[in-house]
mmCIF file of C-alpha atoms in Angstrom:
data_model
loop_
_atom_site.group_PDB
_atom_site.id
_atom_site.type_symbol
_atom_site.label_atom_id
_atom_site.label_comp_id
_atom_site.label_asym_id
_atom_site.label_seq_id
_atom_site.Cartn_x
_atom_site.Cartn_y
_atom_site.Cartn_z
ATOM 1 C CA ASP A 11 -9.729 -14.794 -2.114
ATOM 2 C CA VAL A 12 -6.401 -13.455 -3.265
ATOM 3 C CA LYS A 13 -3.601 -14.614 -1.085
ATOM 4 C CA VAL A 14 -0.191 -12.978 -0.964
ATOM 5 C CA THR A 15 2.306 -14.570 1.376
ATOM 6 C CA GLN A 16 5.707 -13.383 2.498
ATOM 7 C CA SER A 17 8.420 -15.727 3.688
ATOM 8 C CA SER A 18 9.075 -14.113 7.070
ATOM 9 C CA ARG A 19 7.112 -11.875 9.422
ATOM 10 C CA TYR A 20 10.174 -10.755 11.369
ATOM 11 C CA LEU A 21 13.813 -10.794 10.348
ATOM 12 C CA VAL A 22 16.975 -9.591 12.081
ATOM 13 C CA LYS A 23 20.147 -9.290 10.021
ATOM 14 C CA ARG A 24 23.589 -7.801 10.489
ATOM 15 C CA THR A 25 25.057 -4.930 8.500
ATOM 16 C CA GLY A 26 26.644 -6.186 5.288
ATOM 17 C CA GLU A 27 24.625 -9.397 5.063
ATOM 18 C CA LYS A 28 22.803 -10.327 1.878
ATOM 19 C CA VAL A 29 19.085 -10.554 2.583
ATOM 20 C CA PHE A 30 16.369 -12.303 0.580
ATOM 21 C CA LEU A 31 12.684 -11.500 1.007
ATOM 22 C CA GLU A 32 10.292 -13.811 -0.794
ATOM 23 C CA CYS A 33 6.742 -13.128 -1.917
ATOM 24 C CA VAL A 34 4.262 -15.566 -3.457
ATOM 25 C CA GLN A 35 0.777 -14.868 -4.829
ATOM 26 C CA ASP A 36 -1.772 -17.496 -5.782
ATOM 27 C CA MET A 37 -4.089 -15.573 -8.138
ATOM 28 C CA ASP A 38 -2.083 -15.558 -11.353
ATOM 29 C CA HIS A 39 -1.581 -11.784 -11.203
ATOM 30 C CA GLU A 40 0.704 -10.268 -13.794
ATOM 31 C CA ASN A 41 1.918 -7.366 -11.663
ATOM 32 C CA MET A 42 3.869 -7.588 -8.436
ATOM 33 C CA PHE A 43 5.346 -4.871 -6.247
ATOM 34 C CA TRP A 44 7.753 -4.349 -3.393
ATOM 35 C CA TYR A 45 7.246 -1.411 -1.033
ATOM 36 C CA ARG A 46 8.825 -0.266 2.150
ATOM 37 C CA GLN A 47 6.758 1.475 4.795
ATOM 38 C CA ASP A 48 8.227 3.895 7.298
ATOM 39 C CA PRO A 49 6.382 6.083 9.833
ATOM 40 C CA GLY A 50 5.314 9.406 8.341
ATOM 41 C CA LEU A 51 6.500 8.441 4.867
ATOM 42 C CA GLY A 52 3.754 6.061 3.809
ATOM 43 C CA LEU A 53 4.436 3.392 1.215
ATOM 44 C CA ARG A 54 7.368 3.916 -1.097
ATOM 45 C CA LEU A 55 7.767 1.765 -4.195
ATOM 46 C CA ILE A 56 11.095 -0.028 -4.488
ATOM 47 C CA TYR A 57 10.603 -2.206 -7.579
ATOM 48 C CA PHE A 58 7.768 -3.681 -9.556
ATOM 49 C CA SER A 59 7.361 -6.357 -12.189
ATOM 50 C CA TYR A 60 4.659 -6.616 -14.839
ATOM 51 C CA ASP A 61 5.701 -10.021 -16.185
ATOM 52 C CA VAL A 62 8.084 -12.892 -15.600
ATOM 53 C CA LYS A 63 11.716 -11.787 -15.838
ATOM 54 C CA MET A 64 10.601 -8.149 -16.246
ATOM 55 C CA LYS A 65 11.359 -5.523 -13.631
ATOM 56 C CA GLU A 66 11.104 -1.780 -13.308
ATOM 57 C CA LYS A 67 12.616 0.568 -10.756
ATOM 58 C CA GLY A 68 10.317 2.364 -8.427
ATOM 59 C CA ASP A 69 11.015 5.495 -6.430
ATOM 60 C CA ILE A 70 13.760 4.135 -4.146
ATOM 61 C CA PRO A 71 15.614 1.231 -5.848
ATOM 62 C CA GLU A 72 19.084 2.032 -4.532
ATOM 63 C CA GLY A 73 20.537 -0.795 -2.465
ATOM 64 C CA TYR A 74 17.933 -3.299 -3.675
ATOM 65 C CA SER A 75 17.485 -5.738 -6.529
ATOM 66 C CA VAL A 76 14.667 -8.088 -7.499
ATOM 67 C CA SER A 77 14.090 -11.360 -9.235
ATOM 68 C CA ARG A 78 11.013 -12.795 -10.893
ATOM 69 C CA GLU A 79 11.677 -16.219 -12.409
ATOM 70 C CA LYS A 80 8.115 -17.484 -12.007
ATOM 71 C CA LYS A 81 4.852 -15.619 -12.324
ATOM 72 C CA GLU A 82 3.771 -16.292 -8.759
ATOM 73 C CA ARG A 83 7.042 -15.403 -7.036
ATOM 74 C CA PHE A 84 8.780 -12.038 -6.648
ATOM 75 C CA SER A 85 11.936 -11.751 -4.561
ATOM 76 C CA LEU A 86 13.533 -8.664 -3.076
ATOM 77 C CA ILE A 87 17.270 -8.771 -2.446
ATOM 78 C CA LEU A 88 19.284 -6.471 -0.234
ATOM 79 C CA GLU A 89 22.779 -6.926 -1.600
ATOM 80 C CA SER A 90 24.538 -5.577 1.498
ATOM 81 C CA ALA A 91 22.127 -4.697 4.262
ATOM 82 C CA SER A 92 22.542 -1.372 6.026
ATOM 83 C CA THR A 93 20.884 0.036 9.141
ATOM 84 C CA ASN A 94 18.884 2.540 7.062
ATOM 85 C CA GLN A 95 17.146 -0.418 5.427
ATOM 86 C CA THR A 96 15.480 -1.294 8.711
ATOM 87 C CA SER A 97 11.818 -1.059 7.783
ATOM 88 C CA MET A 98 8.550 -2.853 7.087
ATOM 89 C CA TYR A 99 8.619 -4.459 3.648
ATOM 90 C CA LEU A 100 5.333 -5.100 1.886
ATOM 91 C CA CYS A 101 4.728 -7.167 -1.209
ATOM 92 C CA ALA A 102 1.640 -6.651 -3.366
ATOM 93 C CA SER A 103 0.125 -8.070 -6.521
ATOM 94 C CA ARG A 104 -2.383 -6.740 -9.006
ATOM 95 C CA PRO A 105 -4.071 -8.170 -12.092
ATOM 96 C CA SER A 106 -3.750 -6.423 -15.428
ATOM 97 C CA GLY A 107 -6.678 -4.409 -16.699
ATOM 98 C CA ILE A 108 -8.613 -1.395 -15.534
ATOM 99 C CA GLY A 109 -8.363 -0.115 -12.005
ATOM 100 C CA GLY A 110 -5.418 -0.129 -9.699
ATOM 101 C CA GLU A 111 -6.309 -2.108 -6.599
ATOM 102 C CA GLN A 112 -3.428 -4.031 -5.148
ATOM 103 C CA TYR A 113 -3.503 -6.977 -2.779
ATOM 104 C CA PHE A 114 -0.928 -7.019 -0.034
ATOM 105 C CA GLY A 115 0.936 -9.606 1.950
ATOM 106 C CA PRO A 116 1.269 -9.329 5.748
ATOM 107 C CA GLY A 117 4.657 -7.628 5.575
ATOM 108 C CA THR A 118 8.158 -8.446 6.813
ATOM 109 C CA ARG A 119 9.571 -6.374 9.622
ATOM 110 C CA LEU A 120 13.316 -6.244 8.896
ATOM 111 C CA THR A 121 15.790 -5.002 11.472
ATOM 112 C CA VAL A 122 19.401 -4.485 10.438
ATOM 113 C CA THR A 123 21.834 -4.185 13.335
ATOM 114 C CA GLN B 2 5.426 19.192 -1.952
ATOM 115 C CA LYS B 3 4.062 15.660 -1.976
ATOM 116 C CA GLU B 4 1.625 14.654 -4.693
ATOM 117 C CA VAL B 5 -0.749 13.304 -2.047
ATOM 118 C CA GLU B 6 -1.118 14.873 1.391
ATOM 119 C CA GLN B 7 -2.709 13.091 4.327
ATOM 120 C CA ASP B 8 -2.712 14.090 7.970
ATOM 121 C CA PRO B 9 -0.969 11.300 9.921
ATOM 122 C CA GLY B 10 -3.026 11.895 13.073
ATOM 123 C CA PRO B 11 -3.586 10.165 15.365
ATOM 124 C CA LEU B 12 -7.288 10.912 15.265
ATOM 125 C CA SER B 13 -9.059 9.780 18.413
ATOM 126 C CA VAL B 14 -12.883 9.718 18.579
ATOM 127 C CA PRO B 15 -15.482 8.071 20.845
ATOM 128 C CA GLU B 16 -17.343 4.970 19.747
ATOM 129 C CA GLY B 17 -20.412 5.775 17.663
ATOM 130 C CA ALA B 18 -19.037 9.036 16.262
ATOM 131 C CA ILE B 19 -18.902 9.867 12.561
ATOM 132 C CA VAL B 20 -15.325 9.874 11.354
ATOM 133 C CA SER B 21 -14.038 11.928 8.439
ATOM 134 C CA LEU B 22 -10.677 11.104 6.885
ATOM 135 C CA ASN B 23 -9.262 13.193 4.060
ATOM 136 C CA CYS B 24 -6.561 13.461 1.425
ATOM 137 C CA THR B 25 -5.649 16.257 -0.921
ATOM 138 C CA TYR B 26 -3.703 15.835 -4.127
ATOM 139 C CA SER B 27 -2.042 18.008 -6.727
ATOM 140 C CA ASN B 28 -2.182 15.947 -9.948
ATOM 141 C CA SER B 29 -5.423 16.605 -11.823
ATOM 142 C CA ALA B 30 -4.783 13.510 -13.970
ATOM 143 C CA PHE B 31 -5.648 11.106 -11.137
ATOM 144 C CA GLN B 32 -8.770 9.100 -11.959
ATOM 145 C CA TYR B 33 -8.728 6.109 -9.618
ATOM 146 C CA PHE B 34 -9.057 6.698 -5.889
ATOM 147 C CA MET B 35 -8.742 4.105 -3.183
ATOM 148 C CA TRP B 36 -8.878 3.795 0.574
ATOM 149 C CA TYR B 37 -6.952 1.036 2.275
ATOM 150 C CA ARG B 38 -7.196 -0.012 5.903
ATOM 151 C CA GLN B 39 -4.166 -1.364 7.715
ATOM 152 C CA TYR B 40 -4.361 -3.019 11.094
ATOM 153 C CA SER B 41 -1.293 -3.109 13.288
ATOM 154 C CA ARG B 42 1.328 -5.580 12.040
ATOM 155 C CA LYS B 43 -0.737 -6.442 8.970
ATOM 156 C CA GLY B 44 -0.617 -5.477 5.289
ATOM 157 C CA PRO B 45 -3.053 -2.901 3.890
ATOM 158 C CA GLU B 46 -6.380 -4.165 2.544
ATOM 159 C CA LEU B 47 -8.597 -2.430 0.036
ATOM 160 C CA LEU B 48 -11.606 -0.802 1.672
ATOM 161 C CA MET B 49 -13.154 1.461 -0.967
ATOM 162 C CA TYR B 50 -12.465 2.082 -4.631
ATOM 163 C CA THR B 51 -13.844 4.968 -6.712
ATOM 164 C CA TYR B 52 -13.385 5.924 -10.314
ATOM 165 C CA SER B 53 -13.516 9.644 -11.136
ATOM 166 C CA SER B 54 -15.819 11.907 -9.118
ATOM 167 C CA GLY B 55 -18.801 11.187 -6.933
ATOM 168 C CA ASN B 56 -19.764 9.147 -3.928
ATOM 169 C CA LYS B 57 -19.660 5.458 -3.176
ATOM 170 C CA GLU B 58 -21.275 3.813 -0.199
ATOM 171 C CA ASP B 59 -20.609 0.409 1.344
ATOM 172 C CA GLY B 60 -22.293 -0.266 4.654
ATOM 173 C CA ARG B 61 -20.983 2.205 7.227
ATOM 174 C CA PHE B 62 -18.344 3.554 4.824
ATOM 175 C CA THR B 63 -18.765 6.319 2.254
ATOM 176 C CA ALA B 64 -16.041 7.500 -0.110
ATOM 177 C CA GLN B 65 -16.272 10.900 -1.752
ATOM 178 C CA VAL B 66 -14.189 12.362 -4.555
ATOM 179 C CA ASP B 67 -14.213 16.054 -5.434
ATOM 180 C CA LYS B 68 -11.951 16.413 -8.452
ATOM 181 C CA SER B 69 -12.580 20.151 -8.751
ATOM 182 C CA SER B 70 -11.073 20.652 -5.306
ATOM 183 C CA LYS B 71 -8.597 17.742 -5.600
ATOM 184 C CA TYR B 72 -9.930 16.340 -2.353
ATOM 185 C CA ILE B 73 -11.089 12.892 -1.333
ATOM 186 C CA SER B 74 -12.808 11.800 1.863
ATOM 187 C CA LEU B 75 -13.733 8.631 3.689
ATOM 188 C CA PHE B 76 -16.615 8.769 6.147
ATOM 189 C CA ILE B 77 -17.235 6.105 8.753
ATOM 190 C CA ARG B 78 -20.646 6.102 10.420
ATOM 191 C CA ASP B 79 -21.339 4.545 13.823
ATOM 192 C CA SER B 80 -17.627 3.999 14.378
ATOM 193 C CA GLN B 81 -16.568 0.893 16.295
ATOM 194 C CA PRO B 82 -13.391 0.051 18.244
ATOM 195 C CA SER B 83 -12.681 -2.517 15.511
ATOM 196 C CA ASP B 84 -12.334 0.399 13.068
ATOM 197 C CA SER B 85 -9.156 1.447 14.892
ATOM 198 C CA ALA B 86 -6.453 1.182 12.238
ATOM 199 C CA THR B 87 -4.355 3.245 9.879
ATOM 200 C CA TYR B 88 -6.234 4.435 6.803
ATOM 201 C CA LEU B 89 -4.232 5.091 3.655
ATOM 202 C CA CYS B 90 -5.466 6.866 0.578
ATOM 203 C CA ALA B 91 -4.020 5.946 -2.818
ATOM 204 C CA MET B 92 -4.658 7.163 -6.329
ATOM 205 C CA SER B 93 -3.477 6.681 -9.879
ATOM 206 C CA ARG B 94 -3.880 8.048 -13.379
ATOM 207 C CA GLY B 95 -4.929 4.692 -14.773
ATOM 208 C CA SER B 96 -4.394 0.967 -14.752
ATOM 209 C CA ASN B 97 -0.929 1.225 -16.267
ATOM 210 C CA TYR B 98 0.246 3.763 -13.744
ATOM 211 C CA GLN B 99 1.522 3.223 -10.272
ATOM 212 C CA LEU B 100 -0.392 4.061 -7.152
ATOM 213 C CA ILE B 101 0.594 7.227 -5.327
ATOM 214 C CA TRP B 102 0.083 6.858 -1.583
ATOM 215 C CA GLY B 103 -0.758 9.168 1.252
ATOM 216 C CA ALA B 104 1.203 8.751 4.481
ATOM 217 C CA GLY B 105 -1.790 7.228 6.282
ATOM 218 C CA THR B 106 -3.961 8.481 9.171
ATOM 219 C CA LYS B 107 -3.965 6.529 12.415
ATOM 220 C CA LEU B 108 -7.525 6.295 13.740
ATOM 221 C CA ILE B 109 -8.366 5.349 17.327
ATOM 222 C CA ILE B 110 -11.965 4.628 18.337
ATOM 223 C CA LYS B 111 -12.372 4.765 22.105
ATOM 224 C CA PRO B 112 -15.009 2.477 23.676
#
């Protein structure tokens, strides 16, 4: 089974702090994604990566950056956390090829105070 | 207008009922259609996956795609309390395109 793990389930940070969210997948997938999920808005894509050291902006990249130094690891960075970044953050991975199914981690509930 | 519309619910039905969940979309180029189930405080997991039009059945679950109407449905037969979750539809134009997500419908099955 595909396993996607995220470093923290719950995180509380203060406004202005730099925040790192880590994601690791164990199935050698080329593609990895970071989403945030807010009530009524569904999943919104922040960034994705289709290969090591490659990254592409999603729909809402402002205030975020990413890093992918190894194939299995994709990090999301909040450079200076703000209260409007309080959300559920979901990491996903997907193999290359036909189809589009993504495999998700359990999510990190981030609260910025 | 969103590319994918999904009623957020909640939808509350008694145990054993047939449940119908739906999404409409505006982009006729979508070819891959998925339903994900998300339990509380968990990540979404793929439930059903359909390419192009038609029906797909898996146990108590049936996914339908009507591309002429730009409408997809998920039916759950003999619903169980364990089916209580949020159901998200997602679709894409192809493997090199990103998934476009519905907002999710919260489903509650009452014992």
